[in-house]
mmCIF file of C-alpha atoms in Angstrom:
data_model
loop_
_atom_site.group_PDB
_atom_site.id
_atom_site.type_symbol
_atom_site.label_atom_id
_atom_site.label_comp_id
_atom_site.label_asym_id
_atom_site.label_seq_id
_atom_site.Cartn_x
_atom_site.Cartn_y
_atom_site.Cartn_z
ATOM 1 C CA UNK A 1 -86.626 45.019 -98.920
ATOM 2 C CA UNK A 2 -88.939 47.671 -97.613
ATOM 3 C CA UNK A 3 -89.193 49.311 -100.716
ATOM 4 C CA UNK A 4 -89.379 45.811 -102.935
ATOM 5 C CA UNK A 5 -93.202 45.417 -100.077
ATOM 6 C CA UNK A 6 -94.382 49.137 -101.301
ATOM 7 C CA UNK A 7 -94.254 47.922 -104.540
ATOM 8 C CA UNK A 8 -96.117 44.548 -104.132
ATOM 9 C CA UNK A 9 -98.623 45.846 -101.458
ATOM 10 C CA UNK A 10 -101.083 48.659 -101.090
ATOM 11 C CA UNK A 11 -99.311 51.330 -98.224
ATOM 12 C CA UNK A 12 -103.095 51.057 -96.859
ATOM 13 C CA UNK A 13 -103.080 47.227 -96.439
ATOM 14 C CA UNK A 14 -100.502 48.152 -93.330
ATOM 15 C CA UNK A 15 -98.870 44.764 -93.879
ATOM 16 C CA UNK A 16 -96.376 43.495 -91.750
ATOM 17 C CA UNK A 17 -96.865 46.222 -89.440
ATOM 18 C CA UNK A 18 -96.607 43.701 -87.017
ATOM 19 C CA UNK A 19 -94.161 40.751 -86.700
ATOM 20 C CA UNK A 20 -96.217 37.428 -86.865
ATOM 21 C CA UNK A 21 -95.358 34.009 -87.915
ATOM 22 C CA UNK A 22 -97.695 31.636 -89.730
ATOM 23 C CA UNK A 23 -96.778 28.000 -90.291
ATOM 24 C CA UNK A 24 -98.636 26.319 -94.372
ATOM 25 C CA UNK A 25 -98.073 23.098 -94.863
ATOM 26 C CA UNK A 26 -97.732 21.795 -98.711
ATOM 27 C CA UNK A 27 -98.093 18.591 -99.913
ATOM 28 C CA UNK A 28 -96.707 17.519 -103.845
ATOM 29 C CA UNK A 29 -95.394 14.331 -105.418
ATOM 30 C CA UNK A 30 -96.631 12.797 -102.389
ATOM 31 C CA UNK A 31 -93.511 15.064 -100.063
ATOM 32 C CA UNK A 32 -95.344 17.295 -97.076
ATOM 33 C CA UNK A 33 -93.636 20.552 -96.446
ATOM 34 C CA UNK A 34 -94.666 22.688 -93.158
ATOM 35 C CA UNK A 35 -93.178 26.116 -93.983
ATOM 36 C CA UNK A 36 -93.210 29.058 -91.194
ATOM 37 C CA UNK A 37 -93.546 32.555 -93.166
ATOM 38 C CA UNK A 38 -92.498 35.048 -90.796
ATOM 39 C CA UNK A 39 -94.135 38.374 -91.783
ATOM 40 C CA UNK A 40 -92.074 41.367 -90.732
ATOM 41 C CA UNK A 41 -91.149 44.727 -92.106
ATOM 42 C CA UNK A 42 -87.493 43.552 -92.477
ATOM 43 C CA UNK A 43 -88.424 40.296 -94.512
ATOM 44 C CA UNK A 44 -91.687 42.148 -96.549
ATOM 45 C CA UNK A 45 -91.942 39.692 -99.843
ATOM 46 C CA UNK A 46 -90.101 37.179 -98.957
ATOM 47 C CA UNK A 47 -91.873 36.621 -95.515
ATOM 48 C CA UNK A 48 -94.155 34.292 -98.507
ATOM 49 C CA UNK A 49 -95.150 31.778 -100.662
ATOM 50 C CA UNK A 50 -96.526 33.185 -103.406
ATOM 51 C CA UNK A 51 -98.675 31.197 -105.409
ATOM 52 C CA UNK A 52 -96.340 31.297 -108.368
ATOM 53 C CA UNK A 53 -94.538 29.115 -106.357
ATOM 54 C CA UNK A 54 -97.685 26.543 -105.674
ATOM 55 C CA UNK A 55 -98.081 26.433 -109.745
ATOM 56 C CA UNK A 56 -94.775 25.679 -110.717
ATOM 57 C CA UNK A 57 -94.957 23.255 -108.754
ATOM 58 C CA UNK A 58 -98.188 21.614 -109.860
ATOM 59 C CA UNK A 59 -97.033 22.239 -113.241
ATOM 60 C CA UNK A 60 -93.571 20.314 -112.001
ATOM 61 C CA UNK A 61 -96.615 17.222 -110.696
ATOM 62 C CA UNK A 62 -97.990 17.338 -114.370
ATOM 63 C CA UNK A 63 -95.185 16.906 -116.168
ATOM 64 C CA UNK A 64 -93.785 14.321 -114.026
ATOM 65 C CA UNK A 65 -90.872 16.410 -113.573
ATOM 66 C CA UNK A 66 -87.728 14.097 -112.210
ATOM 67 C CA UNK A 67 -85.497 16.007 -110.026
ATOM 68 C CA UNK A 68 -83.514 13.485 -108.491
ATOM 69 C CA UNK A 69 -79.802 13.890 -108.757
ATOM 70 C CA UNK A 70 -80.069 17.331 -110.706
ATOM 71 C CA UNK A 71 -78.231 20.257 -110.157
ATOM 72 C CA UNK A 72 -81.003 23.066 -108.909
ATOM 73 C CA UNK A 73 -80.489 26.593 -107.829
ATOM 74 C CA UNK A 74 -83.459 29.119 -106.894
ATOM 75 C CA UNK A 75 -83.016 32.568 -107.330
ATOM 76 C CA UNK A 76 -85.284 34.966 -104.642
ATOM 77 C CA UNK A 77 -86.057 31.671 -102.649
ATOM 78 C CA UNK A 78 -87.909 33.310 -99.755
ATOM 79 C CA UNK A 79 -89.126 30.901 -97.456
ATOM 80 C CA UNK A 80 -86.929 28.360 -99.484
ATOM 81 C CA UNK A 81 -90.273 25.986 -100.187
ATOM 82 C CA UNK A 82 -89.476 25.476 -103.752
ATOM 83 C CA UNK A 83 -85.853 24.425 -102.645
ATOM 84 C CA UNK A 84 -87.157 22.243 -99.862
ATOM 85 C CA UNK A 85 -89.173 20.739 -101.931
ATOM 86 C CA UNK A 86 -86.462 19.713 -104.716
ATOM 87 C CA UNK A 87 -84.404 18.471 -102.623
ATOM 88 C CA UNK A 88 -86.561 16.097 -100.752
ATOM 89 C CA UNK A 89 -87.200 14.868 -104.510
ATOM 90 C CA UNK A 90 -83.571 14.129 -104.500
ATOM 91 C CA UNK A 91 -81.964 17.572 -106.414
ATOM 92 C CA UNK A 92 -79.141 19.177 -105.155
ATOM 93 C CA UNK A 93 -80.117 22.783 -104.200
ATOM 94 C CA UNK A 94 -78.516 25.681 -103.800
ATOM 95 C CA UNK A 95 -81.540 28.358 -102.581
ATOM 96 C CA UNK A 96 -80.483 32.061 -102.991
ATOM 97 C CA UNK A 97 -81.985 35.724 -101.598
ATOM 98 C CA UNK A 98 -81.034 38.532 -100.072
ATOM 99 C CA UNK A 99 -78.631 38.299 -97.069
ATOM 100 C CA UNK A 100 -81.838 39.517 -94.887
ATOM 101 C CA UNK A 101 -83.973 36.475 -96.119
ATOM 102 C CA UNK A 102 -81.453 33.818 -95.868
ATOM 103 C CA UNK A 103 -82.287 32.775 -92.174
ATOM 104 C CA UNK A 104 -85.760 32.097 -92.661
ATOM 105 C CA UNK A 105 -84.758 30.029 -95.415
ATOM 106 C CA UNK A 106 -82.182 27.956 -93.233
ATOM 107 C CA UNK A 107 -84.712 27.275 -90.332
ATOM 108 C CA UNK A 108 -87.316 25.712 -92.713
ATOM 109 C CA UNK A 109 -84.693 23.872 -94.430
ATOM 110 C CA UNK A 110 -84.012 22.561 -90.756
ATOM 111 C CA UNK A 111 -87.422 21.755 -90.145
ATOM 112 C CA UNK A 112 -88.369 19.845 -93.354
ATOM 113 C CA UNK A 113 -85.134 17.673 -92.552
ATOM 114 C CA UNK A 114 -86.409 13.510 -93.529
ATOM 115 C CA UNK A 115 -86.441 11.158 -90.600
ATOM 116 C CA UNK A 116 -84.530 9.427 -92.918
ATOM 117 C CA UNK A 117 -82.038 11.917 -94.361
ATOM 118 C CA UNK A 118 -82.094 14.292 -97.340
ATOM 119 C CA UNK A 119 -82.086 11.833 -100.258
ATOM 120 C CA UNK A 120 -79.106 13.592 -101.865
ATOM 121 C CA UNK A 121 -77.805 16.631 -99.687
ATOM 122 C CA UNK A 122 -79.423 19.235 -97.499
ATOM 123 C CA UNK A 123 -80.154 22.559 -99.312
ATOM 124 C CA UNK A 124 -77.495 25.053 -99.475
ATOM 125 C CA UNK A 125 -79.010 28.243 -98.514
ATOM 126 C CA UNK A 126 -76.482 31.574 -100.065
ATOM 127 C CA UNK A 127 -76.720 35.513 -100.676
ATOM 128 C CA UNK A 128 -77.053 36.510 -104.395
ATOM 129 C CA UNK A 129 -77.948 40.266 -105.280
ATOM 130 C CA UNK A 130 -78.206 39.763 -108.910
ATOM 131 C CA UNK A 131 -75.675 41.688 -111.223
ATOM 132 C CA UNK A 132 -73.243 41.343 -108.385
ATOM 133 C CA UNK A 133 -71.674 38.683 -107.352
ATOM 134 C CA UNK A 134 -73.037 36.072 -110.135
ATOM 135 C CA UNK A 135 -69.667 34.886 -110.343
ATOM 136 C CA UNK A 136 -69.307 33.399 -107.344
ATOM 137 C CA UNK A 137 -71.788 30.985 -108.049
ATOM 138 C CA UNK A 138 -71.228 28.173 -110.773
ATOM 139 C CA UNK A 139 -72.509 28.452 -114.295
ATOM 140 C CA UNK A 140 -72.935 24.273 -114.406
ATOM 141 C CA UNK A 141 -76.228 24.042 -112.986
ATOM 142 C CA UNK A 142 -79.679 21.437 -114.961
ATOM 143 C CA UNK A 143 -81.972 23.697 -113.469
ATOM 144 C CA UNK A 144 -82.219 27.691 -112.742
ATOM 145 C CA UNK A 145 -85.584 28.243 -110.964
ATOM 146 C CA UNK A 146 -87.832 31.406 -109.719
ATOM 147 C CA UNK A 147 -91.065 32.259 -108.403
ATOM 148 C CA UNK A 148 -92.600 35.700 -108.510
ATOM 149 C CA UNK A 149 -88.997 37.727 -109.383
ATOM 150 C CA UNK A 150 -90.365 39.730 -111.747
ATOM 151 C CA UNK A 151 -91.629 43.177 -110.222
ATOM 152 C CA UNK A 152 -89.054 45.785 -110.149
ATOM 153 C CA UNK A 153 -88.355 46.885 -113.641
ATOM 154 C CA UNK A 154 -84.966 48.709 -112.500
ATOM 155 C CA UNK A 155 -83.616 45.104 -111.369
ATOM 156 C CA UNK A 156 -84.410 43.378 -115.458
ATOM 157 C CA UNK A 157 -80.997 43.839 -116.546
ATOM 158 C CA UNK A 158 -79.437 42.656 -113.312
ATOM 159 C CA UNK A 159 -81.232 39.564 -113.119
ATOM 160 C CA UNK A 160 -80.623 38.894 -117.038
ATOM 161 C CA UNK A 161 -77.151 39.296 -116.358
ATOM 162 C CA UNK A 162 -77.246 36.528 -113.531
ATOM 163 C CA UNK A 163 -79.331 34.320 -115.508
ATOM 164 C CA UNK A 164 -76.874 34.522 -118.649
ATOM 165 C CA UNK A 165 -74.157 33.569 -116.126
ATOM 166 C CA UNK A 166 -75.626 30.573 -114.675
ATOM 167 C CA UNK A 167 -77.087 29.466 -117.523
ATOM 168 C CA UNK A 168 -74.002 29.252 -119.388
ATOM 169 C CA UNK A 169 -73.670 25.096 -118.959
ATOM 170 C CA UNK A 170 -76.697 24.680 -120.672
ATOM 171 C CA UNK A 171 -79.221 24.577 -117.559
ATOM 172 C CA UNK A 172 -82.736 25.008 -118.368
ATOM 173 C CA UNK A 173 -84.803 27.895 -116.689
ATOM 174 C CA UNK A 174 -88.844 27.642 -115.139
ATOM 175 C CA UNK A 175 -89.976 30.938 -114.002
ATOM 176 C CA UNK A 176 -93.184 31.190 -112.749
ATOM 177 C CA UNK A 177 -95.300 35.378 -112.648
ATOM 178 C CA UNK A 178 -97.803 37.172 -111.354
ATOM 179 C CA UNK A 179 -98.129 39.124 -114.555
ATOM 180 C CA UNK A 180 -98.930 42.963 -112.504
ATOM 181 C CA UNK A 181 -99.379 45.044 -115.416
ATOM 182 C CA UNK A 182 -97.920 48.128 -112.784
ATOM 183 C CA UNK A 183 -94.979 45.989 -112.391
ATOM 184 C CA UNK A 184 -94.161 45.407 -116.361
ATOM 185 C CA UNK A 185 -93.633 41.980 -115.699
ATOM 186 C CA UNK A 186 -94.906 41.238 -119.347
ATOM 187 C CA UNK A 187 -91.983 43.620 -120.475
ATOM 188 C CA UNK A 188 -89.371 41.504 -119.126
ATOM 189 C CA UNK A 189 -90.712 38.007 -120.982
ATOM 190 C CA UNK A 190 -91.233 39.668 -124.171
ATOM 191 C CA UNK A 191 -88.434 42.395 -124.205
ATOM 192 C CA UNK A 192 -85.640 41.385 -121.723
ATOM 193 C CA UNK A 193 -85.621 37.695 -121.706
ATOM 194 C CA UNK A 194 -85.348 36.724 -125.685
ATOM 195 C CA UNK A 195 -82.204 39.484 -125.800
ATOM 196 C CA UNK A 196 -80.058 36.013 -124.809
ATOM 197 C CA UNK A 197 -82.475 33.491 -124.116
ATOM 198 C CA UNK A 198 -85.235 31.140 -126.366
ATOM 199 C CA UNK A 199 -88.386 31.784 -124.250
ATOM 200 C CA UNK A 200 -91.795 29.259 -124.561
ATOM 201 C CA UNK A 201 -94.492 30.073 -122.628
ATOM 202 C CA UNK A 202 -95.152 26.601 -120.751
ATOM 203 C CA UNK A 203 -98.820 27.192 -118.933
ATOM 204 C CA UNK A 204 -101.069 30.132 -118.369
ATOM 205 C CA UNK A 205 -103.669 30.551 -115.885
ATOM 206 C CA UNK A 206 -106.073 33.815 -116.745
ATOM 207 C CA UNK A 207 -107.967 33.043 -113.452
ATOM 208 C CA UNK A 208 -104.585 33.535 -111.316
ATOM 209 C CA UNK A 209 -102.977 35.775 -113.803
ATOM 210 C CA UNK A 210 -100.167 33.738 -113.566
ATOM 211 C CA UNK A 211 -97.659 32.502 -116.075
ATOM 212 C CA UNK A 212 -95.154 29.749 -116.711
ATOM 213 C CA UNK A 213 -91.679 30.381 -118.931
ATOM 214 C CA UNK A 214 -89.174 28.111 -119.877
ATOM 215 C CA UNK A 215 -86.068 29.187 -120.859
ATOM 216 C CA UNK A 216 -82.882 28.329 -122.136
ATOM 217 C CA UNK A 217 -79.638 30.257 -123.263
ATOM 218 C CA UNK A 218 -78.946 30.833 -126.970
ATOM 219 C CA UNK A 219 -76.129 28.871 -128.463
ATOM 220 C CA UNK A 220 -73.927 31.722 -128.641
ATOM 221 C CA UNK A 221 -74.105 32.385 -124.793
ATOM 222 C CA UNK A 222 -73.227 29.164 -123.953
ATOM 223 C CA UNK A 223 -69.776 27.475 -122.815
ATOM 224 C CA UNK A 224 -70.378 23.995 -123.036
ATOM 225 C CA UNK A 225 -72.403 21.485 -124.741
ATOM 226 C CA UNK A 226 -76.580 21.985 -123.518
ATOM 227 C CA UNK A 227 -77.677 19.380 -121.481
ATOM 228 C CA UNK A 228 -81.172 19.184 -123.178
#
């Protein structure tokens, strides 16, 4: 994770020289979610919320996007806000990271528990590293989600890999990108992506620089009937 920090932040910023913990609070489709980001060298990006993650899920607000009862997983969940957030809407989420990230995940899925219960199931927070062990997580999922996974060119054909795996019932894919030119995230929409998927870019923001794809698996990928 150290190395995935270098390659978001300047070495001269010094961040998360420190530990510190900060505590947002997010509010969409009327749900409030207090997240605590705790910044460290061992968590590095996914001590955050990105702000991918707050325009996917605007975008999610304008399209009246209905969650409830869907089958959700989040790849590089971080904080787990996106998760949180589905679920309180009523999906059923599994949230996924590296094994380092998955606490902080768990204790704001703890915290943003309803007085009244989870309206489905709680979130179920897992361990992915992408081209590895895909295949222990189903490929019969409605929705495969990520925020801000696009940085490290070396990890494109991993995380194609994964997505072709649990994509395979048909689910439907929302990424949301900073679009760092250093980082090549462009390269993976236009080059990486439309090897096995269709790709439509959903929204653009040039004042954020940040991007929304939808994706879903070409017919000859798939192993059962697409659900949309």
């Amino acid at each position: 994770m150290d190395e995935e920090a270098d390659e978001v932040f300047p070495a001269e910023d010094h961040l998360f020289e420190d530990s510190f913990s900060k505590e947002c609070t997010f509010s969409f489709f009327g749900q409030e979610c207090k997240i605590n980001q705790s910044f460290s060298a061992s968590l590095g990006v996914a001590a955050s919320v990105w702000d991918a993650a707050i325009h996917l899920c605007r975008f999610f607000e304008q399209i009246s996007l209905d969650l409830s009862g869907k089958r959700v997983i989040e790849l590089g969940a971080g904080t787990g806000f996106l998760s949180i957030l589905a679920a309180r809407l009523g999906a059923r989420v599994t949230l996924t990271d590296l094994p380092l990230a998955i606490p902080q995940a768990v204790r704001n899925i703890k915290a943003n528990t309803p007085m009244t219960g989870w309206p489905s199931e709680a979130p179920i927070a897992a361990p992915l590293c992408w081209g590895q062990d895909q295949e222990n997580f189903s490929s019969d999922w409605d929705f495969v989600l990520g925020t801000d996974i696009i940085y490290m060119p070396e990890t494109f054909p991993l995380l194609l890999d994964t997505l072709v795996h649990l994509c395979g019932g048909g689910a439907m894919v929302f990424l949301s990108s900073k679009m760092r030119r250093e980082h090549h995230t462009q390269d993976f929409y236009d080059n990486w992506l439309p090897q096995k998927f269709e790709v439509e870019l959903v929204q653009t923001e040039p004042e954020s620089n940040i991007n929304i794809y939808k994706a879903a698996l070409r017919a000859e990928g798939l192993t059962k009937t697409p659900k949309y």
